[in-house]
Amino acid sequence: MAIIVQKFGGTSVGSIEKIKNVARKVKARADQGNKMVVVLSAMAGVTDKLIALAKEVSPEPDAREMDVLLATGEQQSVALFCIAARQMGLPAHSLLGFQAAILTDNVFGKARIKDVEAQRISEMLDQGQVVVVAGFQGLDWDSGDVTTLGRGGSDTTAVALAAAIKADVCEIFTDVDGVYTTDPNIVPQARKLAAISYDEMLEMASLGAKVLEIRSVAFAKQFGVKIHVRSTFTDQEGTMVVSEEQITEKLVVSGVAYNKNEARITIKGVVDQPGVASKVFTPIGAANIVVDVIIQNTSEDGKTDISFTVPKTDYDQAMRVVQATAKELGAKQVIGDPNVAKVSIIGTGMRNHAGVATKMFQVLAGEGINIETINTSEIKISCVIKEKYTELAVRALHEAFHLAGDAPKAEDLS
Amino acid sequence: MAIIVQKFGGTSVGSIEKIKNVARKVKARADQGNKMVVVLSAMAGVTDKLIALAKEVSPEPDAREMDVLLATGEQQSVALFCIAARQMGLPAHSLLGFQAAILTDNVFGKARIKDVEAQRISEMLDQGQVVVVAGFQGLDWDSGDVTTLGRGGSDTTAVALAAAIKADVCEIFTDVDGVYTTDPNIVPQARKLAAISYDEMLEMASLGAKVLEIRSVAFAKQFGVKIHVRSTFTDQEGTMVVSEEQITEKLVVSGVAYNKNEARITIKGVVDQPGVASKVFTPIGAANIVVDVIIQNTSEDGKTDISFTVPKTDYDQAMRVVQATAKELGAKQVIGDPNVAKVSIIGTGMRNHAGVATKMFQVLAGEGINIETINTSEIKISCVIKEKYTELAVRALHEAFHLAGDAPKAEDLS
């Protein structure tokens, strides 16, 4: 008998028939004697409809009231789910954010969970009830206001609950059946990983592999919650997201990620003195543009070049901001390229293995792909390249690092 | 400066444009310096859609979860309203049932309000905020469960809040502009009443004049809350529902009500002994059929006839139940008529004026209308007649009691 948290996303509960299907899945596990907590998102499309409705009322809807509005989506899912589950004889009880005591700060629209008072849920589980919690929503304990956690927030709800009730596993059900070595749409031979570490998953998520919400992974890492990413529509095992120590099959490189929503901007010939970077990036931040890879080359004649990437969608606005700054700073030139992509290899094995970066550069060079910018972390190497080479680069790297089922184990290389 | 509770029904907030219109109305009163509490129903049609969705999941949806589901309707209205109001510069804050501390019993689907802890609302009003409360919903304080008050429950929410915060008036906005002496569809000369007593309104409501939810009137009477029933779509004064003492223009008869959803059943020749009525009505109640007017004639030869009315929609089922009972009791015969209606005159003035009943019977006789059953209370006389005579009876009574603008005052007759 285990304590299991199961989270189902919007596509998994996107219709009455799907809700019934999910209820059957939960019942099967409950019937085996497990203590079950279920976390649900809003039915697919509902949140977008509510946002559209609010925008119809006001172009800038009040943030507090927006959260009151959006919280209804998950409230409807849990109610409908419990109606379906009870019809099947499963003693399901819904809990909303305030009832589950999911306590957050007061940042409407992207509140952070500060605490979960799990006593009530634990008592309900002991009484044999299936506890069904509305994802995505919380309660600001100071004001008693309804808050929401932002897009993908239900993943965080599930992980936070799993931590609070000391669940054996937090199963995140989604419309893909696990975490793959790369996008199977690009590389059909991509392999589903049996396990991946929190750190690798964080890099994958931040690079655009949209399987798990990034904050939920950070939360899981912090509290040691085992996540199992799997498909709602099959019974196959998915991918475990766990601590590095819990992974037996250690790979040097676990995956190849890419992100096409990138544009590169370079300011050439700025005076290299303290405070320059701050002067460049403060106005960009003020314009609510998120800057990703930042590279500053070493100085030549007291002048330097600063390159960085921004989301492609913010490129035009970012260029305007940067051109104004460049004028102020007396920089030589601003150049940009809206047609770039970022390709990355990720793997905790890199920590102990030299030559991984070199191999990546060789592979890209071998395909005639020029690297515009390089950025590395302990477990990740990212290269900014021309967007049109993305698929070519991903396929070449996936093959070169033997990710298609014959990936070299870390021990083979040590 | 006054403390005002305003309640708007589903038709009044049935679209984004209507919600904005309501926000403008509230703002006009707030701008005059009044402290405003607004209670909203779900947008017209939303509750029915949610019920249909639940029925799609299960023919008998779990009552607890049904309330969780239905509560989202009002939650969406208050959020959208506050977004609209804030866009206009009005400091509106929504409160859900649990936040407004509307404490109920645990009868899901038709919970009764037990208490309202108004301190938070009073504080918010003192801070100059416009408090916008989701109608229809409450919180079972023992379990922390979401409850709903049943159809028309938002009226009760408004009156309960008005009582708790000692509001000067509770304005119920609806799609009619007040309480009329009778249905203007039948009698075009029907007059809008400036005022009506709680007791009269209770009789009107229970007889099918669907302006105010009956429990809200009982609540208002209990706590002395002044209700003002008026139209959302005009600025005209509507009808005040107040205590008898507060009405200056006292009428003998205030209105003529009717209800066509009636069917009459008579059991003839049952033995007149203790327990017979109980034996007849217990199985009808068990079949969830609400019995209205019950008449038992005096005994002849130890046998009696029992007549009663049931909703027309329950007639066939009621006949089957009663025929079975009649067999057991050895009654002579069961006769029924599904085509009857109930016509009533209502007025607190009747208490002190003889001859009102006589006049009613004369008026009906004068039109050749046979009275099948008579039932009276202190302030109401109801006659069951053939349904086809309903309009004729209502018009004749309305004219005979001079309700079209020239109604006799009680003092003129005393």
Short mmCIF file of C-alpha atoms in Angstrom, two decimals, chain B:
data_model
loop_
_atom_site.label_atom_id
_atom_site.label_comp_id
_atom_site.label_asym_id
_atom_site.label_seq_id
_atom_site.Cartn_x
_atom_site.Cartn_y
_atom_site.Cartn_z
CA MET B 1 -25.28 58.31 3.46
CA ALA B 2 -26.86 54.92 3.69
CA ILE B 3 -25.78 51.29 3.79
CA ILE B 4 -27.34 49.66 0.74
CA VAL B 5 -27.40 46.02 -0.38
CA GLN B 6 -28.17 45.58 -4.08
CA LYS B 7 -28.92 42.18 -5.57
CA PHE B 8 -28.92 41.56 -9.31
CA GLY B 9 -30.40 38.40 -10.80
CA GLY B 10 -29.14 36.27 -13.68
CA THR B 11 -30.92 38.25 -16.42
CA SER B 12 -29.46 41.48 -15.05
CA VAL B 13 -25.91 40.13 -15.44
CA GLY B 14 -26.67 37.93 -18.47
CA SER B 15 -23.96 39.37 -20.73
CA ILE B 16 -20.74 41.37 -20.53
CA GLU B 17 -22.65 44.48 -21.63
CA LYS B 18 -25.27 43.96 -18.92
CA ILE B 19 -22.58 43.42 -16.28
CA LYS B 20 -21.04 46.76 -17.27
CA ASN B 21 -24.47 48.38 -17.07
CA VAL B 22 -24.96 47.03 -13.55
CA ALA B 23 -21.50 48.28 -12.56
CA ARG B 24 -22.49 51.76 -13.76
CA LYS B 25 -25.68 51.61 -11.67
CA VAL B 26 -23.74 50.61 -8.57
CA LYS B 27 -21.15 53.31 -9.19
CA ALA B 28 -23.82 56.00 -9.40
CA ARG B 29 -25.03 55.09 -5.90
CA ALA B 30 -21.53 54.69 -4.50
CA ASP B 31 -20.60 58.12 -5.89
CA GLN B 32 -23.42 59.59 -3.78
CA GLY B 33 -21.49 58.46 -0.72
CA ASN B 34 -23.45 55.30 0.08
CA LYS B 35 -21.79 52.18 1.44
CA MET B 36 -22.51 49.49 -1.13
CA VAL B 37 -22.77 45.72 -0.92
CA VAL B 38 -23.61 43.98 -4.21
CA VAL B 39 -24.92 40.41 -4.44
CA LEU B 40 -24.92 38.69 -7.83
CA SER B 41 -26.48 35.58 -9.30
CA ALA B 42 -24.85 33.49 -12.01
CA MET B 43 -25.14 34.85 -15.55
CA ALA B 44 -28.47 33.74 -17.05
CA GLY B 45 -28.25 30.19 -18.38
CA VAL B 46 -24.99 29.27 -16.65
CA THR B 47 -26.51 27.29 -13.79
CA ASP B 48 -28.69 25.31 -16.19
CA LYS B 49 -25.64 24.51 -18.33
CA LEU B 50 -23.72 23.27 -15.31
CA ILE B 51 -26.63 21.09 -14.23
CA ALA B 52 -26.81 19.61 -17.74
CA LEU B 53 -23.07 18.89 -17.62
CA ALA B 54 -23.38 17.11 -14.28
CA LYS B 55 -26.33 15.05 -15.54
CA GLU B 56 -24.19 14.02 -18.47
CA VAL B 57 -21.70 12.59 -15.97
CA SER B 58 -24.26 10.92 -13.74
CA PRO B 59 -28.05 10.75 -13.72
CA GLU B 60 -27.94 11.39 -9.97
CA PRO B 61 -24.95 13.65 -9.32
CA ASP B 62 -23.52 13.62 -5.81
CA ALA B 63 -25.12 16.49 -3.90
CA ARG B 64 -21.93 17.75 -2.24
CA GLU B 65 -20.03 17.93 -5.53
CA MET B 66 -23.03 19.43 -7.31
CA ASP B 67 -22.78 22.41 -4.98
CA VAL B 68 -19.04 22.75 -5.68
CA LEU B 69 -19.89 22.81 -9.38
CA LEU B 70 -22.83 25.21 -9.21
CA ALA B 71 -20.99 27.68 -6.97
CA THR B 72 -18.68 28.47 -9.91
CA GLY B 73 -21.50 30.32 -11.69
CA GLU B 74 -21.72 33.08 -9.10
CA GLN B 75 -17.96 33.07 -8.66
CA GLN B 76 -17.57 33.97 -12.33
CA SER B 77 -20.21 36.73 -12.11
CA VAL B 78 -18.61 38.49 -9.15
CA ALA B 79 -15.13 38.30 -10.69
CA LEU B 80 -16.31 39.69 -14.04
CA PHE B 81 -18.34 42.37 -12.28
CA CYS B 82 -15.35 43.49 -10.20
CA ILE B 83 -13.15 43.57 -13.29
CA ALA B 84 -15.73 45.83 -14.95
CA ALA B 85 -16.19 47.99 -11.85
CA ARG B 86 -12.45 48.49 -11.31
CA GLN B 87 -12.08 49.45 -14.96
CA MET B 88 -14.54 52.28 -14.09
CA GLY B 89 -12.52 53.27 -11.05
CA LEU B 90 -14.84 51.71 -8.48
CA PRO B 91 -12.89 49.89 -5.70
CA ALA B 92 -14.87 46.65 -5.93
CA HIS B 93 -13.76 43.48 -4.14
CA SER B 94 -15.39 40.10 -4.60
CA LEU B 95 -16.11 37.79 -1.70
CA LEU B 96 -17.10 34.15 -2.17
CA GLY B 97 -19.37 32.35 0.30
CA PHE B 98 -16.46 31.23 2.45
CA GLN B 99 -14.86 34.67 2.43
CA ALA B 100 -18.07 36.49 3.30
CA ALA B 101 -18.58 33.90 6.07
CA ILE B 102 -22.09 32.99 4.98
CA LEU B 103 -22.49 30.02 7.28
CA THR B 104 -25.12 27.42 6.48
CA ASP B 105 -26.28 24.00 7.54
CA ASN B 106 -25.10 21.01 5.53
CA VAL B 107 -28.16 20.35 3.37
CA PHE B 108 -26.51 20.48 -0.04
CA GLY B 109 -28.58 22.05 -2.79
CA LYS B 110 -30.93 23.84 -0.38
CA ALA B 111 -28.81 24.86 2.57
CA ARG B 112 -30.23 27.33 5.08
CA ILE B 113 -28.20 30.29 6.26
CA LYS B 114 -27.50 29.98 9.99
CA ASP B 115 -25.26 32.97 10.48
CA VAL B 116 -23.36 35.66 8.65
CA GLU B 117 -20.20 36.98 10.29
CA ALA B 118 -20.38 40.47 8.94
CA GLN B 119 -17.34 41.98 10.59
CA ARG B 120 -15.10 41.68 7.53
CA ILE B 121 -17.72 43.22 5.26
CA SER B 122 -18.31 46.09 7.67
CA GLU B 123 -14.60 46.77 7.85
CA MET B 124 -14.30 46.73 4.06
CA LEU B 125 -17.22 49.17 3.78
CA ASP B 126 -15.56 51.47 6.33
CA GLN B 127 -12.46 51.44 4.13
CA GLY B 128 -14.57 52.68 1.23
CA GLN B 129 -14.61 49.40 -0.69
CA VAL B 130 -17.58 48.14 -2.65
CA VAL B 131 -18.13 44.58 -1.45
CA VAL B 132 -19.36 42.18 -4.12
CA VAL B 133 -20.66 38.91 -2.72
CA ALA B 134 -21.36 35.74 -4.67
CA GLY B 135 -25.02 34.94 -4.11
CA PHE B 136 -26.55 31.49 -3.72
CA GLN B 137 -23.50 29.99 -2.00
CA GLY B 138 -22.38 29.45 1.56
CA LEU B 139 -20.07 27.42 3.72
CA ASP B 140 -20.97 24.63 6.10
CA TRP B 141 -18.91 25.76 9.05
CA ASP B 142 -18.64 22.30 10.60
CA SER B 143 -17.15 20.61 7.54
CA GLY B 144 -15.85 23.57 5.54
CA ASP B 145 -17.91 22.29 2.61
CA VAL B 146 -19.27 24.58 -0.10
CA THR B 147 -23.07 24.69 -0.01
CA THR B 148 -25.71 26.30 -2.20
CA LEU B 149 -29.05 27.72 -1.12
CA GLY B 150 -31.21 26.44 -3.97
CA ARG B 151 -32.96 28.29 -6.78
CA GLY B 152 -33.45 31.97 -6.01
CA GLY B 153 -30.95 31.66 -3.18
CA SER B 154 -29.23 34.92 -4.10
CA ASP B 155 -32.27 36.83 -2.81
CA THR B 156 -31.74 35.13 0.54
CA THR B 157 -28.02 35.92 0.48
CA ALA B 158 -28.83 39.59 -0.07
CA VAL B 159 -31.42 39.76 2.70
CA ALA B 160 -29.20 37.86 5.15
CA LEU B 161 -26.31 40.22 4.44
CA ALA B 162 -28.60 43.23 4.80
CA ALA B 163 -29.70 41.92 8.21
CA ALA B 164 -26.11 41.21 9.30
CA ILE B 165 -24.69 44.60 8.37
CA LYS B 166 -27.87 46.47 9.38
CA ALA B 167 -28.38 47.87 5.90
CA ASP B 168 -30.91 50.64 5.43
CA VAL B 169 -32.43 48.80 2.47
CA CYS B 170 -32.00 45.65 0.44
CA GLU B 171 -32.69 46.40 -3.20
CA ILE B 172 -33.61 43.36 -5.29
CA PHE B 173 -33.12 44.18 -8.95
CA THR B 174 -34.95 41.99 -11.41
CA ASP B 175 -36.48 42.06 -14.87
CA VAL B 176 -39.87 43.31 -13.64
CA ASP B 177 -40.24 46.73 -12.08
CA GLY B 178 -42.10 45.78 -8.92
CA VAL B 179 -44.95 43.78 -7.44
CA TYR B 180 -48.24 44.21 -9.26
CA THR B 181 -51.82 43.85 -8.08
CA THR B 182 -52.01 40.94 -10.51
CA ASP B 183 -50.35 39.57 -13.63
CA PRO B 184 -50.32 42.46 -16.17
CA ASN B 185 -50.39 39.87 -18.95
CA ILE B 186 -53.92 39.04 -17.88
CA VAL B 187 -55.05 42.44 -16.61
CA PRO B 188 -53.36 45.31 -18.48
CA GLN B 189 -54.69 47.77 -15.88
CA ALA B 190 -52.79 45.97 -13.09
CA ARG B 191 -51.16 48.53 -10.84
CA LYS B 192 -47.67 48.45 -9.38
CA LEU B 193 -47.92 48.49 -5.59
CA ALA B 194 -45.86 51.12 -3.80
CA ALA B 195 -45.62 48.83 -0.79
CA ILE B 196 -46.67 45.37 0.33
CA SER B 197 -46.32 43.67 3.71
CA TYR B 198 -44.05 40.70 4.32
CA ASP B 199 -47.07 38.48 4.98
CA GLU B 200 -48.81 39.48 1.78
CA MET B 201 -45.61 39.00 -0.19
CA LEU B 202 -45.18 35.55 1.35
CA GLU B 203 -48.66 34.59 0.17
CA MET B 204 -48.01 36.07 -3.27
CA ALA B 205 -44.70 34.25 -3.60
CA SER B 206 -46.10 30.92 -2.48
CA LEU B 207 -48.95 31.34 -4.94
CA GLY B 208 -46.67 31.62 -7.90
CA ALA B 209 -45.94 35.32 -8.30
CA LYS B 210 -42.25 34.73 -8.97
CA VAL B 211 -40.73 38.05 -8.02
CA LEU B 212 -38.95 37.19 -4.77
CA GLU B 213 -37.73 33.90 -3.43
CA ILE B 214 -40.06 32.97 -0.58
CA ARG B 215 -37.33 32.21 2.00
CA SER B 216 -35.81 35.63 1.51
CA VAL B 217 -39.14 37.23 2.41
CA ALA B 218 -39.45 35.10 5.56
CA PHE B 219 -35.89 36.09 6.45
CA ALA B 220 -36.61 39.77 5.84
CA LYS B 221 -39.71 39.56 8.04
CA GLN B 222 -37.75 37.86 10.83
CA PHE B 223 -35.01 40.49 10.86
CA GLY B 224 -37.05 43.50 9.74
CA VAL B 225 -35.07 44.04 6.53
CA LYS B 226 -36.68 46.56 4.17
CA ILE B 227 -36.75 45.08 0.65
CA HIS B 228 -37.11 47.23 -2.44
CA VAL B 229 -38.05 45.19 -5.52
CA ARG B 230 -37.20 47.14 -8.67
CA SER B 231 -36.10 46.88 -12.28
CA THR B 232 -32.47 46.70 -13.40
CA PHE B 233 -33.37 48.40 -16.63
CA THR B 234 -35.05 51.59 -15.37
CA ASP B 235 -34.45 54.04 -12.53
CA GLN B 236 -38.09 54.01 -11.40
CA GLU B 237 -39.06 53.19 -7.84
CA GLY B 238 -40.35 49.66 -7.49
CA THR B 239 -42.24 48.07 -4.59
CA MET B 240 -41.21 48.21 -0.94
CA VAL B 241 -41.69 44.97 1.01
CA VAL B 242 -41.91 46.01 4.64
CA SER B 243 -43.75 45.28 7.88
CA GLU B 244 -47.47 45.98 8.01
CA GLU B 245 -46.95 48.95 10.35
CA GLN B 246 -44.75 50.70 7.81
CA ILE B 247 -47.42 50.70 5.13
CA THR B 248 -49.39 53.92 5.08
CA GLU B 249 -51.80 53.07 2.28
CA LYS B 250 -53.56 50.06 3.72
CA LEU B 251 -55.67 48.09 1.24
CA VAL B 252 -58.24 45.45 2.08
CA VAL B 253 -57.09 43.39 -0.87
CA SER B 254 -53.61 44.01 -2.28
CA GLY B 255 -53.52 41.54 -5.09
CA VAL B 256 -55.02 38.71 -7.07
CA ALA B 257 -52.75 35.72 -7.60
CA TYR B 258 -53.24 32.54 -9.57
CA ASN B 259 -51.52 29.25 -10.17
CA LYS B 260 -52.37 27.05 -13.12
CA ASN B 261 -49.99 24.25 -12.15
CA GLU B 262 -52.67 22.55 -10.07
CA ALA B 263 -54.60 19.29 -10.29
CA ARG B 264 -57.32 18.16 -7.89
CA ILE B 265 -57.77 14.66 -6.49
CA THR B 266 -60.66 13.49 -4.29
CA ILE B 267 -61.01 10.24 -2.39
CA LYS B 268 -64.66 9.62 -1.76
CA GLY B 269 -66.19 7.55 1.00
CA VAL B 270 -63.28 6.73 3.27
CA VAL B 271 -63.92 5.69 6.86
CA ASP B 272 -63.60 8.80 9.06
CA GLN B 273 -61.33 7.63 11.84
CA PRO B 274 -58.02 8.79 13.34
CA GLY B 275 -55.02 8.08 11.14
CA VAL B 276 -56.82 8.09 7.81
CA ALA B 277 -55.28 11.37 6.60
CA SER B 278 -51.85 10.13 7.54
CA LYS B 279 -52.44 6.90 5.58
CA VAL B 280 -53.47 8.91 2.51
CA PHE B 281 -50.66 11.48 2.53
CA THR B 282 -47.65 9.47 3.71
CA PRO B 283 -47.23 7.55 0.42
CA ILE B 284 -47.72 10.78 -1.60
CA GLY B 285 -44.98 12.50 0.38
CA ALA B 286 -42.76 9.44 -0.07
CA ALA B 287 -43.15 9.87 -3.83
CA ASN B 288 -41.80 13.44 -3.43
CA ILE B 289 -45.09 15.02 -4.45
CA VAL B 290 -45.96 18.29 -2.73
CA VAL B 291 -49.60 18.46 -1.66
CA ASP B 292 -51.20 21.90 -1.48
CA VAL B 293 -54.79 22.67 -0.51
CA ILE B 294 -56.26 19.84 1.59
CA ILE B 295 -59.95 19.77 2.39
CA GLN B 296 -61.76 17.16 4.43
CA ASN B 297 -65.52 17.44 4.51
CA THR B 298 -67.53 16.63 7.61
CA SER B 299 -68.44 13.06 8.07
CA GLU B 300 -71.65 11.47 6.87
CA ASP B 301 -72.52 7.96 8.06
CA GLY B 302 -68.95 7.63 9.40
CA LYS B 303 -67.58 8.18 5.87
CA THR B 304 -65.88 11.29 4.52
CA ASP B 305 -64.35 12.74 1.33
CA ILE B 306 -60.78 14.08 1.22
CA SER B 307 -59.79 16.51 -1.54
CA PHE B 308 -56.41 18.03 -2.23
CA THR B 309 -54.37 19.55 -5.01
CA VAL B 310 -50.99 18.50 -6.37
CA PRO B 311 -48.79 20.07 -9.09
CA LYS B 312 -50.25 19.27 -12.48
CA THR B 313 -46.94 17.69 -13.51
CA ASP B 314 -47.26 15.13 -10.69
CA TYR B 315 -50.93 14.33 -11.33
CA ASP B 316 -50.57 10.92 -13.05
CA GLN B 317 -48.14 9.61 -10.47
CA ALA B 318 -50.25 10.96 -7.60
CA MET B 319 -53.38 9.26 -8.99
CA ARG B 320 -51.60 5.89 -9.09
CA VAL B 321 -50.39 6.29 -5.50
CA VAL B 322 -53.81 7.40 -4.23
CA GLN B 323 -55.69 4.64 -6.04
CA ALA B 324 -53.51 2.05 -4.31
CA THR B 325 -54.15 3.68 -0.94
CA ALA B 326 -57.89 3.93 -1.61
CA LYS B 327 -58.05 0.19 -2.25
CA GLU B 328 -56.32 -0.55 1.06
CA LEU B 329 -58.65 1.80 2.92
CA GLY B 330 -61.75 0.44 1.24
CA ALA B 331 -62.71 3.87 -0.10
CA LYS B 332 -65.63 4.15 -2.47
CA GLN B 333 -63.99 5.99 -5.32
CA VAL B 334 -61.08 8.24 -6.43
CA ILE B 335 -61.87 11.08 -8.77
CA GLY B 336 -59.48 13.64 -10.16
CA ASP B 337 -59.29 16.66 -12.37
CA PRO B 338 -55.97 17.67 -13.91
CA ASN B 339 -57.43 20.84 -15.36
CA VAL B 340 -57.91 23.09 -12.37
CA ALA B 341 -56.30 26.33 -11.22
CA LYS B 342 -56.11 28.20 -7.97
CA VAL B 343 -57.17 31.84 -7.82
CA SER B 344 -56.51 33.83 -4.67
CA ILE B 345 -57.05 37.26 -3.24
CA ILE B 346 -54.51 38.50 -0.72
CA GLY B 347 -54.58 41.38 1.70
CA THR B 348 -53.77 42.08 5.33
CA GLY B 349 -56.86 44.29 5.41
CA MET B 350 -59.01 41.15 5.43
CA ARG B 351 -58.10 40.63 9.07
CA ASN B 352 -60.44 43.42 10.08
CA HIS B 353 -63.00 43.32 7.32
CA ALA B 354 -65.86 40.87 7.11
CA GLY B 355 -67.55 40.20 3.82
CA VAL B 356 -64.41 39.89 1.68
CA ALA B 357 -64.87 36.14 1.18
CA THR B 358 -68.54 36.58 0.44
CA LYS B 359 -67.75 39.18 -2.16
CA MET B 360 -65.21 36.90 -3.83
CA PHE B 361 -67.73 34.05 -4.02
CA GLN B 362 -70.37 36.42 -5.44
CA VAL B 363 -67.99 37.72 -8.10
CA LEU B 364 -67.11 34.20 -9.24
CA ALA B 365 -70.75 33.11 -9.18
CA GLY B 366 -71.67 36.21 -11.16
CA GLU B 367 -69.32 35.03 -13.90
CA GLY B 368 -70.81 31.52 -13.79
CA ILE B 369 -67.63 30.02 -12.36
CA ASN B 370 -68.11 27.05 -10.06
CA ILE B 371 -65.85 26.88 -7.00
CA GLU B 372 -64.56 23.35 -6.47
CA THR B 373 -62.61 23.91 -3.24
CA ILE B 374 -62.12 26.81 -0.89
CA ASN B 375 -59.17 27.39 1.38
CA THR B 376 -58.52 30.42 3.55
CA SER B 377 -55.87 31.91 5.78
CA GLU B 378 -56.00 35.10 7.79
CA ILE B 379 -54.92 37.23 4.84
CA LYS B 380 -55.78 35.07 1.83
CA ILE B 381 -58.76 33.34 0.24
CA SER B 382 -58.04 30.70 -2.41
CA CYS B 383 -60.58 29.04 -4.67
CA VAL B 384 -59.89 26.06 -6.89
CA ILE B 385 -61.76 26.44 -10.17
CA LYS B 386 -61.68 24.97 -13.69
CA GLU B 387 -58.46 26.07 -15.32
CA LYS B 388 -60.20 27.52 -18.36
CA TYR B 389 -61.86 30.17 -16.18
CA THR B 390 -58.57 31.45 -14.72
CA GLU B 391 -58.24 34.67 -16.74
CA LEU B 392 -61.93 35.44 -16.44
CA ALA B 393 -61.78 35.01 -12.65
CA VAL B 394 -58.61 37.08 -12.24
CA ARG B 395 -60.03 39.96 -14.30
CA ALA B 396 -63.37 39.93 -12.49
CA LEU B 397 -61.76 39.87 -9.04
CA HIS B 398 -59.25 42.58 -9.96
CA GLU B 399 -62.08 44.83 -11.05
CA ALA B 400 -64.44 43.99 -8.21
CA PHE B 401 -61.83 44.86 -5.59
CA HIS B 402 -60.95 48.11 -7.43
CA LEU B 403 -57.26 47.22 -7.76
CA ALA B 404 -56.68 49.21 -10.94
CA GLY B 405 -55.59 52.41 -9.32
CA ASP B 406 -58.75 53.12 -7.36
CA ALA B 407 -58.46 50.44 -4.68
CA PRO B 408 -60.48 51.27 -1.56
CA LYS B 409 -58.34 52.14 1.44
CA ALA B 410 -58.92 50.15 4.61
CA GLU B 411 -60.01 53.31 6.47
CA ASP B 412 -62.72 54.05 3.91
CA LEU B 413 -64.38 50.78 4.75
CA SER B 414 -63.94 50.71 8.50
#
